[in-house]
Amino acid sequence: AQSVTQLGSHVSVSEGALVLLRCNYSSSVPPYLFWYVQYPNQGLQLLLKYTSAATLVKGINGFEAEFKKSETSFHLTKPSAHMSDAAEYFCAVSASNTGNQFYFGTGTSLTVIP
Amino acid sequence: DVKVTQSSRYLVKRTGEKVFLECVQDMDHENMFWYRQDPGLGLRLIYFSYDVKMKEKGDIPEGYSVSREKKERFSLILESASTNQTSMYLCASSPSGGGQPQHFGDGTRLSIL
């Protein structure tokens, strides 16, 4: 079975500061991992994905995430926060034995303080 | 770009009504999904489909049914709407094969009065 835990339902950072959103996963088989962003009143947009190639994955809008098997983590980072990064972020896991079924975390709301 | 279109952005219905939420994708994806999103609970899977006329229950199927008569269209049906089904509903699609991302529509915010 697969599951995802996102630590911190709300994160606030100052504009220009480092963004770190935490995601830990549980999977009995090698996982596929995803980060999505949701702006108000919109659907989810894919930021980046890990599918067993490079462990450091670069995504859109300057975000990246590192897959750490020993820590079962896939934390999302961005070196310098921008006001436009304020949104809800979701981590998700799927696996080869569950087809394309995703398991989502409960989300982290990011606030950027000017 | 993949386009997943949900028929309504906002919908208001009354308790006991039969409600249809429609979703269409234009990328010939095999897989389609219906989620509901509630604050603090994230996304919860209601039903999904791997092929035409095929459906599988997700984590919270009670009170819902689905229909997939054509590959591009996946409908969610609330047989008899109740106030606890007030929520944001999200449709998604993906191609078959491991590691494929899901592509989401903009959601339907449904209020049951």
PDB file of C-alpha atoms in Angstrom, chain A residues 24-114:
ATOM      1  CA  ASN A  24       7.321  11.628   3.225  1.00  0.00           C
ATOM      2  CA  TYR A  25       5.957   8.574   1.501  1.00  0.00           C
ATOM      3  CA  SER A  26       5.289   4.955   2.269  1.00  0.00           C
ATOM      4  CA  SER A  27       5.435   2.357  -0.468  1.00  0.00           C
ATOM      5  CA  SER A  28       6.024  -1.373  -0.542  1.00  0.00           C
ATOM      6  CA  VAL A  29       7.452  -1.147  -4.070  1.00  0.00           C
ATOM      7  CA  PRO A  30       9.549   1.484  -5.877  1.00  0.00           C
ATOM      8  CA  PRO A  31       7.385   4.589  -6.015  1.00  0.00           C
ATOM      9  CA  TYR A  32       6.599   7.244  -8.555  1.00  0.00           C
ATOM     10  CA  LEU A  33       6.369  10.639  -6.850  1.00  0.00           C
ATOM     11  CA  PHE A  34       4.744  13.879  -7.918  1.00  0.00           C
ATOM     12  CA  TRP A  35       4.287  17.440  -6.737  1.00  0.00           C
ATOM     13  CA  TYR A  36       1.276  19.455  -7.839  1.00  0.00           C
ATOM     14  CA  VAL A  37       0.329  23.094  -7.255  1.00  0.00           C
ATOM     15  CA  GLN A  38      -3.215  24.430  -6.951  1.00  0.00           C
ATOM     16  CA  TYR A  39      -4.043  28.112  -7.274  1.00  0.00           C
ATOM     17  CA  PRO A  40      -7.372  29.370  -5.894  1.00  0.00           C
ATOM     18  CA  ASN A  41     -10.416  28.059  -7.728  1.00  0.00           C
ATOM     19  CA  GLN A  42      -8.333  26.035 -10.142  1.00  0.00           C
ATOM     20  CA  GLY A  43      -7.423  22.401 -10.659  1.00  0.00           C
ATOM     21  CA  LEU A  44      -4.048  20.831  -9.900  1.00  0.00           C
ATOM     22  CA  GLN A  45      -1.059  21.582 -12.106  1.00  0.00           C
ATOM     23  CA  LEU A  46       1.942  19.267 -12.305  1.00  0.00           C
ATOM     24  CA  LEU A  47       5.143  20.833 -10.915  1.00  0.00           C
ATOM     25  CA  LEU A  48       7.484  17.873 -11.257  1.00  0.00           C
ATOM     26  CA  LYS A  49       7.700  14.092 -11.092  1.00  0.00           C
ATOM     27  CA  TYR A  50      10.164  11.389 -10.058  1.00  0.00           C
ATOM     28  CA  THR A  51      10.042   8.144 -12.023  1.00  0.00           C
ATOM     29  CA  SER A  52      13.307   6.384 -11.016  1.00  0.00           C
ATOM     30  CA  ALA A  53      15.703   8.365 -13.188  1.00  0.00           C
ATOM     31  CA  ALA A  54      17.762  11.172 -11.571  1.00  0.00           C
ATOM     32  CA  THR A  55      17.081  11.608  -7.847  1.00  0.00           C
ATOM     33  CA  LEU A  56      17.163  15.411  -8.132  1.00  0.00           C
ATOM     34  CA  VAL A  57      14.217  16.497 -10.227  1.00  0.00           C
ATOM     35  CA  LYS A  58      13.743  19.968 -11.636  1.00  0.00           C
ATOM     36  CA  GLY A  59      10.283  21.280 -12.337  1.00  0.00           C
ATOM     37  CA  ILE A  60       8.518  24.376 -13.501  1.00  0.00           C
ATOM     38  CA  ASN A  61       8.694  27.834 -11.889  1.00  0.00           C
ATOM     39  CA  GLY A  62      12.126  27.167 -10.349  1.00  0.00           C
ATOM     40  CA  PHE A  63      11.024  24.319  -8.082  1.00  0.00           C
ATOM     41  CA  GLU A  64      12.975  21.127  -7.542  1.00  0.00           C
ATOM     42  CA  ALA A  65      12.699  18.036  -5.375  1.00  0.00           C
ATOM     43  CA  GLU A  66      15.107  15.358  -4.256  1.00  0.00           C
ATOM     44  CA  PHE A  67      14.175  11.700  -3.888  1.00  0.00           C
ATOM     45  CA  LYS A  68      15.857  10.193  -0.809  1.00  0.00           C
ATOM     46  CA  LYS A  69      15.098   6.510  -0.529  1.00  0.00           C
ATOM     47  CA  SER A  70      16.811   6.097   2.862  1.00  0.00           C
ATOM     48  CA  GLU A  71      14.608   8.817   4.338  1.00  0.00           C
ATOM     49  CA  THR A  72      11.511   7.954   2.258  1.00  0.00           C
ATOM     50  CA  SER A  73      11.262  11.652   1.459  1.00  0.00           C
ATOM     51  CA  PHE A  74      10.574  13.826  -1.562  1.00  0.00           C
ATOM     52  CA  HIS A  75      10.787  17.399  -0.262  1.00  0.00           C
ATOM     53  CA  LEU A  76      10.039  20.344  -2.557  1.00  0.00           C
ATOM     54  CA  THR A  77      12.334  23.360  -2.565  1.00  0.00           C
ATOM     55  CA  LYS A  78      12.760  26.698  -4.280  1.00  0.00           C
ATOM     56  CA  PRO A  79      15.758  28.940  -3.512  1.00  0.00           C
ATOM     57  CA  SER A  80      13.877  32.235  -3.567  1.00  0.00           C
ATOM     58  CA  ALA A  81      10.145  32.610  -2.971  1.00  0.00           C
ATOM     59  CA  HIS A  82       8.056  34.875  -5.155  1.00  0.00           C
ATOM     60  CA  MET A  83       4.662  36.315  -4.345  1.00  0.00           C
ATOM     61  CA  SER A  84       3.183  34.274  -7.187  1.00  0.00           C
ATOM     62  CA  ASP A  85       4.218  31.041  -5.411  1.00  0.00           C
ATOM     63  CA  ALA A  86       1.426  31.460  -2.865  1.00  0.00           C
ATOM     64  CA  ALA A  87      -0.794  28.429  -3.436  1.00  0.00           C
ATOM     65  CA  GLU A  88      -1.676  24.958  -2.146  1.00  0.00           C
ATOM     66  CA  TYR A  89       0.875  22.220  -2.828  1.00  0.00           C
ATOM     67  CA  PHE A  90       0.145  18.509  -2.956  1.00  0.00           C
ATOM     68  CA  CYS A  91       2.531  15.571  -2.923  1.00  0.00           C
ATOM     69  CA  ALA A  92       1.350  12.298  -4.470  1.00  0.00           C
ATOM     70  CA  VAL A  93       2.648   8.743  -4.820  1.00  0.00           C
ATOM     71  CA  SER A  94       1.795   5.939  -7.187  1.00  0.00           C
ATOM     72  CA  ALA A  95       3.425   2.614  -7.913  1.00  0.00           C
ATOM     73  CA  SER A  96       3.686   0.050 -10.642  1.00  0.00           C
ATOM     74  CA  ASN A  97       1.421  -2.358  -8.790  1.00  0.00           C
ATOM     75  CA  THR A  98      -1.409   0.176  -8.459  1.00  0.00           C
ATOM     76  CA  GLY A  99      -1.621   1.193 -12.085  1.00  0.00           C
ATOM     77  CA  ASN A 100      -2.197   4.902 -12.294  1.00  0.00           C
ATOM     78  CA  GLN A 101      -3.965   5.271  -8.973  1.00  0.00           C
ATOM     79  CA  PHE A 102      -2.504   8.159  -6.977  1.00  0.00           C
ATOM     80  CA  TYR A 103      -2.412   8.668  -3.222  1.00  0.00           C
ATOM     81  CA  PHE A 104      -2.336  12.332  -2.260  1.00  0.00           C
ATOM     82  CA  GLY A 105      -1.135  14.097   0.845  1.00  0.00           C
ATOM     83  CA  THR A 106      -3.455  16.525   2.599  1.00  0.00           C
ATOM     84  CA  GLY A 107      -1.686  19.521   1.131  1.00  0.00           C
ATOM     85  CA  THR A 108       0.442  22.436   2.336  1.00  0.00           C
ATOM     86  CA  SER A 109      -0.751  25.998   1.970  1.00  0.00           C
ATOM     87  CA  LEU A 110       2.150  28.330   1.189  1.00  0.00           C
ATOM     88  CA  THR A 111       1.928  32.002   2.145  1.00  0.00           C
ATOM     89  CA  VAL A 112       4.560  34.432   0.865  1.00  0.00           C
ATOM     90  CA  ILE A 113       5.037  37.534   2.994  1.00  0.00           C
ATOM     91  CA  PRO A 114       6.151  40.681   1.153  1.00  0.00           C
TER      92      PRO A 114
END
